[in-house]
Short mmCIF file of C-alpha atoms and ligand atoms in Angstrom, two decimals:
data_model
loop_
_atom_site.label_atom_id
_atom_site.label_comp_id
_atom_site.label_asym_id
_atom_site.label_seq_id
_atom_site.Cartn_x
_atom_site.Cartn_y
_atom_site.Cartn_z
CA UNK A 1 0.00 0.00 0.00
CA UNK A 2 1.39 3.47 -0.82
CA UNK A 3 2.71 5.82 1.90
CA UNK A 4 3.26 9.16 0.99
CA UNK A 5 3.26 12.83 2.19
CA UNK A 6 2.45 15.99 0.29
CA UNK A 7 5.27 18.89 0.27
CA UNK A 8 2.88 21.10 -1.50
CA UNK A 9 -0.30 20.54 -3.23
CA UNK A 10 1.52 19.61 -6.41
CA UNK A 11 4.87 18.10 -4.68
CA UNK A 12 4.99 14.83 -2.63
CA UNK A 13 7.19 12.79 -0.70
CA UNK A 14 7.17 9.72 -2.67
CA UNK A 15 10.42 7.99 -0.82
CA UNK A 16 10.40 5.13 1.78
CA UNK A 17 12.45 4.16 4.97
CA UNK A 18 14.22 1.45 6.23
CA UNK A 19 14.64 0.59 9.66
CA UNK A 20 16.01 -2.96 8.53
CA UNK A 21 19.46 -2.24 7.58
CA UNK A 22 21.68 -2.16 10.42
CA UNK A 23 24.92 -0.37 8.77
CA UNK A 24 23.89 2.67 6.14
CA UNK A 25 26.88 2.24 3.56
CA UNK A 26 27.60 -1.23 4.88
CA UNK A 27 30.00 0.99 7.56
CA UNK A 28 27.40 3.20 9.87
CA UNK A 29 25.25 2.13 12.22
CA UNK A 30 21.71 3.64 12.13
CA UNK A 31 19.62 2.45 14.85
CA UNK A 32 16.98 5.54 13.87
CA UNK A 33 16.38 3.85 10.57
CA UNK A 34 16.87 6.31 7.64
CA UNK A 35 14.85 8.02 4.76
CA UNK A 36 15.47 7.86 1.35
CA UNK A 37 13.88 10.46 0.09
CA UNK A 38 12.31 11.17 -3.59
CA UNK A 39 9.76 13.63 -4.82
CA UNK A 40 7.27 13.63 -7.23
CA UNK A 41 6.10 17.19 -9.18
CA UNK A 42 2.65 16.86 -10.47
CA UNK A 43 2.23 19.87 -13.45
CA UNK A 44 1.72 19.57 -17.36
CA UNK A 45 4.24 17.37 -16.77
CA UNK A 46 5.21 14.77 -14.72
CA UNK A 47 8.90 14.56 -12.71
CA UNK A 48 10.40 12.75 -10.07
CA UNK A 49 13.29 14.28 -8.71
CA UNK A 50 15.82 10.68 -7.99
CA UNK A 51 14.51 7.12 -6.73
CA UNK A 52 15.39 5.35 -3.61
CA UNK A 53 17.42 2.28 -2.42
CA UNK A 54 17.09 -1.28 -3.60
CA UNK A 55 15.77 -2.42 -0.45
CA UNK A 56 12.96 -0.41 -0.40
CA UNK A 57 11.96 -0.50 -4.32
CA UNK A 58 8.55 -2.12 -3.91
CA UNK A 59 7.50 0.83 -1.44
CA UNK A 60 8.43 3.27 -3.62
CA UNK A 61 6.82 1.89 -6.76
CA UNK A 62 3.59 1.88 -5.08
CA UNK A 63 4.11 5.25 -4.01
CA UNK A 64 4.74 6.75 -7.43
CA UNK A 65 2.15 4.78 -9.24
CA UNK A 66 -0.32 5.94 -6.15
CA UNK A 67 0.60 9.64 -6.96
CA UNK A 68 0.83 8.99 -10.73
CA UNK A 69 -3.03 8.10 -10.83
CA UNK A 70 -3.07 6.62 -14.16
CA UNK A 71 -0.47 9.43 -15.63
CA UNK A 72 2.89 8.73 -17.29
CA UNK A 73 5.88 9.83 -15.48
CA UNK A 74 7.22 12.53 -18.42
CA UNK A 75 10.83 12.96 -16.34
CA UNK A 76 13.22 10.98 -14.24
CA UNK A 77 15.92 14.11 -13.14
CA UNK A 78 18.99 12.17 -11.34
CA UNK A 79 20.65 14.72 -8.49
CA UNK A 80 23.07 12.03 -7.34
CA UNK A 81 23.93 8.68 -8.94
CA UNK A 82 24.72 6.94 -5.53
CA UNK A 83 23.14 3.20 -5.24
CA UNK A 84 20.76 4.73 -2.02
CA UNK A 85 19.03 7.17 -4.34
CA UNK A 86 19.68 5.39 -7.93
CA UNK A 87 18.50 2.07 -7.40
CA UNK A 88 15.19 2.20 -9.40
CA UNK A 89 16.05 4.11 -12.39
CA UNK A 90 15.75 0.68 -14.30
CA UNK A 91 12.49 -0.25 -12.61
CA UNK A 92 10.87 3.07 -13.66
CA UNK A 93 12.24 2.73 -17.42
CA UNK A 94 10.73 0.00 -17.63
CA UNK A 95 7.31 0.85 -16.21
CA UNK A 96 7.00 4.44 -17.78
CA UNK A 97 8.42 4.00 -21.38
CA UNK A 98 8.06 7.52 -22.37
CA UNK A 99 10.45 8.80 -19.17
CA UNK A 100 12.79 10.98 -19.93
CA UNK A 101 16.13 10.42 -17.74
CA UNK A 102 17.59 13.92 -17.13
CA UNK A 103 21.09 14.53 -15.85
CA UNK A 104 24.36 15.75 -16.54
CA UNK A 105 27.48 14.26 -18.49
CA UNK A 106 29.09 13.05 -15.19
CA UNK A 107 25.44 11.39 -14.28
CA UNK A 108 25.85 9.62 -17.59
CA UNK A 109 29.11 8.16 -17.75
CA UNK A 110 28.25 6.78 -13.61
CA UNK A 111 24.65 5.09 -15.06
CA UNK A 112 26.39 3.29 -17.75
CA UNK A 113 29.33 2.39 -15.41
CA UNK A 114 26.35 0.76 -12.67
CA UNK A 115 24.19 -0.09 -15.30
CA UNK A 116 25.70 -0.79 -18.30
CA UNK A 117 23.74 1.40 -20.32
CA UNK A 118 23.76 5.17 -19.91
CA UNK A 119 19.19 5.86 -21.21
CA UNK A 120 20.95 7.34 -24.58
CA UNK A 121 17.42 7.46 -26.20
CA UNK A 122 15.96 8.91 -23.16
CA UNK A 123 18.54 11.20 -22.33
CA UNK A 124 18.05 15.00 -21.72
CA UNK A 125 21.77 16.26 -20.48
CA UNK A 126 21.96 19.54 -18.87
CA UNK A 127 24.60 21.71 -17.76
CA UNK A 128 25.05 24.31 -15.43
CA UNK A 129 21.86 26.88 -14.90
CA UNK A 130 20.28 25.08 -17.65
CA UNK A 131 16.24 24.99 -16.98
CA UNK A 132 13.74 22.31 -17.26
CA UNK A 133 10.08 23.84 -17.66
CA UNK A 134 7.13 21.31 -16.22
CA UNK A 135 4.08 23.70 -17.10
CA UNK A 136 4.08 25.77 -13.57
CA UNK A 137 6.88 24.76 -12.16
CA UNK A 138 10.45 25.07 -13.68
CA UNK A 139 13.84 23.41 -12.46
CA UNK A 140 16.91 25.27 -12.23
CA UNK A 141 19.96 23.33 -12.67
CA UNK A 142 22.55 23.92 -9.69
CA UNK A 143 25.80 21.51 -9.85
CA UNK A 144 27.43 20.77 -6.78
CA UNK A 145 30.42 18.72 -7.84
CA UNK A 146 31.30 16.25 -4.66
CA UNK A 147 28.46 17.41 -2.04
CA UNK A 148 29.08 14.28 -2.30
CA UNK A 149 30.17 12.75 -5.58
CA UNK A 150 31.13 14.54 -8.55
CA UNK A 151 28.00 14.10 -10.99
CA UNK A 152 26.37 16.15 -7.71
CA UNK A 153 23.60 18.76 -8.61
CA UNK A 154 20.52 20.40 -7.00
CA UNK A 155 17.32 21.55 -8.32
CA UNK A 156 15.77 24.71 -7.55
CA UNK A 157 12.09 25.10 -8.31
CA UNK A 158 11.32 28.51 -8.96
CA UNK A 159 7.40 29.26 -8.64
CA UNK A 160 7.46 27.57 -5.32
CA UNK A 161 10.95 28.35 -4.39
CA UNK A 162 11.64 24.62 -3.55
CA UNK A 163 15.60 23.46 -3.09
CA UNK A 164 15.98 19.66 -4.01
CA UNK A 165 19.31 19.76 -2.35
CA UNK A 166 20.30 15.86 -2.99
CA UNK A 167 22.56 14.71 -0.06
CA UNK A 168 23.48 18.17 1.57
CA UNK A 169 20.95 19.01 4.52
CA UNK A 170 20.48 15.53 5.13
CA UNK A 171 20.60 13.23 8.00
CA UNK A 172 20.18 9.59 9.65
CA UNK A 173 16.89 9.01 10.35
CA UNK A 174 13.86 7.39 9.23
CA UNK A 175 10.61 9.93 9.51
CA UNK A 176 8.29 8.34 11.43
CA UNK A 177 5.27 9.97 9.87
CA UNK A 178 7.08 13.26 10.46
CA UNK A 179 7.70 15.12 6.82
CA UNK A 180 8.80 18.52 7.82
CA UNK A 181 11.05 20.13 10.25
CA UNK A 182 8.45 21.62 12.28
CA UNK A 183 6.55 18.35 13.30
CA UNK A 184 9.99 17.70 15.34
CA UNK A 185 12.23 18.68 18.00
CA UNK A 186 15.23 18.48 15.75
CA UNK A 187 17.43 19.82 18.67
CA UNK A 188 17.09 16.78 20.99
CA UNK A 189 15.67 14.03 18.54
CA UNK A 190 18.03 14.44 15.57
CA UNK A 191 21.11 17.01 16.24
CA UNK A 192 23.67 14.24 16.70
CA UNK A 193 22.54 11.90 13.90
CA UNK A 194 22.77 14.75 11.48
CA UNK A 195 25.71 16.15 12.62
CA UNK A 196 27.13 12.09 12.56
CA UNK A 197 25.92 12.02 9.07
CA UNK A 198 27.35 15.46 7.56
CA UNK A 199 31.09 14.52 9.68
CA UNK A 200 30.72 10.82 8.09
CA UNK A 201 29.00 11.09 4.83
CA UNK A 202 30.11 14.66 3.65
CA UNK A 203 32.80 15.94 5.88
CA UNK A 204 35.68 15.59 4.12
CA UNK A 205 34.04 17.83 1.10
CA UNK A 206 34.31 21.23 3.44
CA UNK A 207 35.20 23.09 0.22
CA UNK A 208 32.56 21.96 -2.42
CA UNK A 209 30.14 22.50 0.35
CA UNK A 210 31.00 26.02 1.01
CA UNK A 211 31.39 26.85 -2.80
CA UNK A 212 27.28 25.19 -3.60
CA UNK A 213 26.40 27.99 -0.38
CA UNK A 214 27.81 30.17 -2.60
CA UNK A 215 25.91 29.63 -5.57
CA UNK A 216 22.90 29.31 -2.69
CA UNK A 217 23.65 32.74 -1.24
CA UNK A 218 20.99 34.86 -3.54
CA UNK A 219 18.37 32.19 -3.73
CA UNK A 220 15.00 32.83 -2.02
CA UNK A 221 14.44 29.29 -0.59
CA UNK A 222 11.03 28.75 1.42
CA UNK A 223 11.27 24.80 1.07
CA UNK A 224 14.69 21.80 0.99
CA UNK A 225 13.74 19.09 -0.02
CA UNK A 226 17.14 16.92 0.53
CA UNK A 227 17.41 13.11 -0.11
CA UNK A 228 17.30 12.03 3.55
CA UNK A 229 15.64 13.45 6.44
CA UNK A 230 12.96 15.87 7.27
CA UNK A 231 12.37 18.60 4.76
CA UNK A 232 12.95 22.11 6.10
CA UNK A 233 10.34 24.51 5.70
CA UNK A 234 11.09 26.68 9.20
CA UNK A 235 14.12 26.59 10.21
CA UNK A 236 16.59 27.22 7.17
CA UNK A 237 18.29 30.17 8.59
CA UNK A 238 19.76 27.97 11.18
CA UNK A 239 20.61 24.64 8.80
CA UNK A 240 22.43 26.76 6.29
CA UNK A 241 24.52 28.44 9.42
CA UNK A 242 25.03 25.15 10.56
CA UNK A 243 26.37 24.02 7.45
CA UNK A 244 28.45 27.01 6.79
CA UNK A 245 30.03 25.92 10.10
CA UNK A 246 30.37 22.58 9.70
CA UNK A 247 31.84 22.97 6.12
CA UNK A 248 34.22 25.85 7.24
CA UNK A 249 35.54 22.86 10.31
CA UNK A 250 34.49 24.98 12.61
CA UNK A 251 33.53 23.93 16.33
CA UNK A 252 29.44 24.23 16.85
CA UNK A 253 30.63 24.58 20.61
CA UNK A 254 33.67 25.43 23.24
CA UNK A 255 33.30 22.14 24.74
CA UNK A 256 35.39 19.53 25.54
CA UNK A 257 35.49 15.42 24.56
CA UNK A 258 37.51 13.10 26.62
CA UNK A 259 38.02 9.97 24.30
CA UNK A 260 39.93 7.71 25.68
CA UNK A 261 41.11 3.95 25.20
CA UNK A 262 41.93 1.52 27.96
CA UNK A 263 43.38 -1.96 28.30
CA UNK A 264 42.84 -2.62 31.86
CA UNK A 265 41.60 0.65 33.54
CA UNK A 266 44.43 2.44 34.22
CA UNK A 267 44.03 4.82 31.03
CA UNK A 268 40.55 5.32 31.32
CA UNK A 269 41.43 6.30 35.29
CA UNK A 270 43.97 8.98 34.14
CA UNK A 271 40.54 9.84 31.65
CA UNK A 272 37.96 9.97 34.73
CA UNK A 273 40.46 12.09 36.73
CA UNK A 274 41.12 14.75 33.91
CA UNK A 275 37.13 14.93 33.06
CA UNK A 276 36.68 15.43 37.29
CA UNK A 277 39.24 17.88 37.76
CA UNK A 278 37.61 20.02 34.89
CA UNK A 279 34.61 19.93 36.66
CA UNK A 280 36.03 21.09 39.31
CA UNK A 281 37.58 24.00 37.23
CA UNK A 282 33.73 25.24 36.06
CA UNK A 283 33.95 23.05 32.68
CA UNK A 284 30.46 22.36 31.92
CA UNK A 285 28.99 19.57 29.74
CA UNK A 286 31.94 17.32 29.61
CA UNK A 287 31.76 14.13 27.28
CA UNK A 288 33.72 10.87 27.72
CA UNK A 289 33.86 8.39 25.28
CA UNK A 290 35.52 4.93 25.08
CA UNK A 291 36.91 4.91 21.45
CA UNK A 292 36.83 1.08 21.89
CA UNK A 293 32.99 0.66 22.79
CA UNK A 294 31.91 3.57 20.55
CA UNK A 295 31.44 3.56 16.66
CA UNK A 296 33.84 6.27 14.96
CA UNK A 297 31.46 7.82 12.97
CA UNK A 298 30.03 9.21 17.00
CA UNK A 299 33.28 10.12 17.69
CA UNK A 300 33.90 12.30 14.38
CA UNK A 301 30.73 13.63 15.25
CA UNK A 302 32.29 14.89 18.59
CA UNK A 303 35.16 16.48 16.30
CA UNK A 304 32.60 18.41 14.70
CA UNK A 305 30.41 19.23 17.98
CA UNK A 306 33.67 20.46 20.18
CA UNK A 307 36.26 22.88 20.31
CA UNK A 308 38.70 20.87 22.63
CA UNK A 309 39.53 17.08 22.57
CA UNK A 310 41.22 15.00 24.97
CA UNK A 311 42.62 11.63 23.40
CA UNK A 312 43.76 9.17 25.86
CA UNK A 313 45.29 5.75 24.77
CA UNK A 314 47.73 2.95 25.47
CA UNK A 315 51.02 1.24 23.32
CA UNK A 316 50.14 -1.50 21.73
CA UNK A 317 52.39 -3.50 19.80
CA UNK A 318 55.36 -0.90 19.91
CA UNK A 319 52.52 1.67 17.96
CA UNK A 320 48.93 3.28 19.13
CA UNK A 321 46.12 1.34 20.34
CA UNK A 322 44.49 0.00 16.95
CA UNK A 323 40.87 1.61 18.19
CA UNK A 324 42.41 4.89 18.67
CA UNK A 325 44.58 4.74 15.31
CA UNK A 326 41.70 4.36 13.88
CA UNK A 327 40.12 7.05 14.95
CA UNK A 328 42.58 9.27 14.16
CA UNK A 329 43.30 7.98 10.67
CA UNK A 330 39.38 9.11 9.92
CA UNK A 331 39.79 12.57 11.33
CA UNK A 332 42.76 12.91 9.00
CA UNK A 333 40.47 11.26 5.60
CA UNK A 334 37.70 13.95 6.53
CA UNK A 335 40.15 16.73 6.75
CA UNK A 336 39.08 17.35 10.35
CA UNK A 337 41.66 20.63 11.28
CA UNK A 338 41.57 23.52 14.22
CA UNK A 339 40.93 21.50 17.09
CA UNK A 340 42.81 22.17 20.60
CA UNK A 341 43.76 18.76 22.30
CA UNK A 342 45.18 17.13 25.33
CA UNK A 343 47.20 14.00 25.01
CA UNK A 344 47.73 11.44 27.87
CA UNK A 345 49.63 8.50 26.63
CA UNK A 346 50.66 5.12 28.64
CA UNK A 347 52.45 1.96 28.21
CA UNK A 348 54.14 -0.08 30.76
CA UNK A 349 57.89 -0.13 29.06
CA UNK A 350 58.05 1.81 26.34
CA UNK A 351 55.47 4.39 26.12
CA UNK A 352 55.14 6.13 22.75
CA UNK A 353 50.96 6.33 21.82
CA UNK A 354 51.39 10.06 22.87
CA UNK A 355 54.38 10.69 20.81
CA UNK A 356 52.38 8.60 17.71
CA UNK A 357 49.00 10.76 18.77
CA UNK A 358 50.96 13.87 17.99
CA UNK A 359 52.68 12.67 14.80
CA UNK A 360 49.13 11.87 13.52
CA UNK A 361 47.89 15.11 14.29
CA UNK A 362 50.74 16.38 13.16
CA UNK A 363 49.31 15.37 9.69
CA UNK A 364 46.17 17.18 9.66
CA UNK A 365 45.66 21.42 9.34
CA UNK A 366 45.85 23.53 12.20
CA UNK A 367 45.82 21.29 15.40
CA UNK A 368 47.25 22.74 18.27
CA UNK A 369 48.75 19.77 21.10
CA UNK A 370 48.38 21.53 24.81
CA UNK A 371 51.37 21.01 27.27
CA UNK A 372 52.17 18.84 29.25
CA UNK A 373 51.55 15.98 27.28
CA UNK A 374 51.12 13.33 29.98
CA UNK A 375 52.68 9.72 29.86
CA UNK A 376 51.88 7.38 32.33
CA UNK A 377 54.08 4.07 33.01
CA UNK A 378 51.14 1.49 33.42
CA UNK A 379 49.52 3.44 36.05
CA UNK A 380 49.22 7.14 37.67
CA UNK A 381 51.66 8.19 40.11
CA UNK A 382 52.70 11.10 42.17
CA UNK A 383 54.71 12.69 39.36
CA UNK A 384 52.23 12.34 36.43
CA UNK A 385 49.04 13.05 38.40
CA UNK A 386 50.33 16.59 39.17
CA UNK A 387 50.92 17.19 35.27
CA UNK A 388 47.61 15.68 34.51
CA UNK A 389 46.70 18.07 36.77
CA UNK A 390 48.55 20.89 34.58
CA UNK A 391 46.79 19.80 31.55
CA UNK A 392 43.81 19.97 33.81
CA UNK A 393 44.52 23.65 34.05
CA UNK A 394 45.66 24.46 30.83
CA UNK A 395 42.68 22.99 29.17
CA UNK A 396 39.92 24.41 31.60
CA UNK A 397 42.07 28.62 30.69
CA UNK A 398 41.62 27.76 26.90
CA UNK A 399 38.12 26.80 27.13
CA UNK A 400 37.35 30.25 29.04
CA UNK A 401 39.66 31.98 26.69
FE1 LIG B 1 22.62 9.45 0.15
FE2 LIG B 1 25.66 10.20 -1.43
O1 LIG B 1 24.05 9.28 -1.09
#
């Protein structure tokens, strides 16, 4: 049975959701589910603006025939060619044969490499500010080149002032009935899942991001329509400052994340200690996080949230502690820079995770290492507690700074 939500009276919400999968990109977990997101313009003529995921095909079929009611689908426009928003452009060729497939060259060559076949007798190519005109409604033709992939573009609709904004603006997720920003409290329900999914999914692309706000800036938008996640109708001011600060790396607060790894306790001790004394020092809203029980897409979602890090981890194997390697070696592939961090390192005869900690963060932009660095030998003692107690204080001055 079809499931679908109007946008406006000639717009709907056509997509589905899937609370099934367990990892979104066979790497994140999503224990919210997620949307995939297409939309449907009703008008002279037909167009739906990208399809959804294989796993949720039969859903969405239903859901365009439903809105369809008896009419042929005139336009199939492809924002993004990835396999959660492609996966039906075959189905709907074959079940509307007059469907044009609109994209641009880059969208071409990537059908033909998934599909073997790039829709050459359906094709309508397009290029930069080119327009597609629907009766009412018209799409403008805005490419974002790697928000996230390169074939990347957005559609705005001018008579309605609708942004179909493909992956940018959205989040984990699945809707639960909920369409629009303002039937949720996106604050406390979805904040960290969409700030999880920009650091993860589209973090890395800080610079194409900030260039498609660019192109944004002069555009009256009333409506985004983006390929997961609620549709924002209210709130845009704030989502496009968020994403001018998330894209420009910068901290959405001065607050601090203790993420630490631990063997045996004595690590995550040192970890507890630091996080109590900044208490102590008026540091509000401290986070700790073991980097060994926690997925790292949370933690790079920390990296985006705070100003200050603490990373605290063993030697292991004459190197880092593999969970916190890890972790690091995905701040560097997103391009995560200008972060302040503390460093407490142990190992029981030849320390050097704090020494490899700095070298990795060496690597990225712009990361400045407070002193003391602090090394335990297995355990705290007299000596390393009163520098932990240092970094303590240095940390606690350059959050109030
Ligand atoms: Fe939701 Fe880049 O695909």
């Amino acid at each position: 049975m079809y499931c679908t939500r109007k946008v406006t009276d000639s717009v709907t919400w056509v997509g589905a959701e899937d609370r099934r999968l367990a990892l979104f990109e066979n790497l994140f977990p999503i224990p919210r589910g997620v949307s995939y997101n297409s939309y449907l313009i009703l008008d002279e003529k037909t167009a739906v603006l990208d399809t959804v995921d294989a796993a949720v095909t039969r859903q969405y079929l239903e859901n365009v025939a439903h809105t369809l009611d008896g009419r042929s689908l005139d336009y199939l426009v492809v924002n993004h060619m990835e396999p959660d928003h492609c996966a039906c452009i075959e189905q709907l060729a074959a079940r509307y044969p007059a469907m044009k497939v609109v994209g641009n060259a880059k969208t071409f060559a990537l059908i033909r490499q998934f599909y073997g076949d790039d829709f050459a007798a359906r094709r309508v190519e397009v290029k930069e500010n080119d327009t597609l005109c629907l009766g009412k409604h018209t799409l403008h033709f805005v490419f974002a080149p790697m928000v996230h992939w390169p074939e990347v573009m957005m559609a705005y609709e001018d008579s309605e002032k609708l942004l179909f904004s493909a992956d940018a603006f959205g989040t984990f997720g699945a809707l639960n009935g909920n369409l629009f920003d303002d039937e949720i409290t996106f604050d406390a329900a979805w904040m960290d899942d969409a700030r999880r999914y920009y650091g993860n999914i589209v973090g890395k692309y800080g610079a194409p991001v900030q260039a498609a706000l660019k192109k944004l800036a002069g555009v009256d938008v009333k409506t985004i329509c983006p390929l997961h996640g609620p549709v924002w109708r209210s709130n845009i001011p704030w989502l496009l400052e968020t994403y001018d600060k998330w894209s420009r790396y910068e901290p959405e607060e001065r607050a601090v994340a203790v993420l630490y790894a631990s063997m045996y306790g004595n690590t995550e001790n040192a970890a507890n200690i630091l996080a109590a004394r900044l208490g102590e020092k008026g540091v509000k809203n401290i986070r700790l996080h073991d980097v060994s029980g926690t997925h790292v897409s949370e933690l790079i979602g920390e990296v985006f949230r705070c100003s200050h890090l603490v990373l605290a981890a063993p030697t292991y194997n004459n190197g880092l502690y593999p969970a916190m390697a890890n972790f690091l070696h995905d701040m560097q592939a997103l391009a995560l820079n200008s972060r302040t961090v503390g460093l407490i390192g142990n190992g029981s005869w030849a320390p050097v995770s704090a020494k490899k900690m700095e070298e990795m963060l060496a690597a990225m932009k712009n990361m400045t290492v407070l002193q003391p660095v602090v090394t335990l030998k297995s355990a705290l003692d007299a000596d390393n507690l009163a520098r932990l107690d240092a970094l303590a204080e240095a940390l606690a001055a350059d959050l109030a700074r």
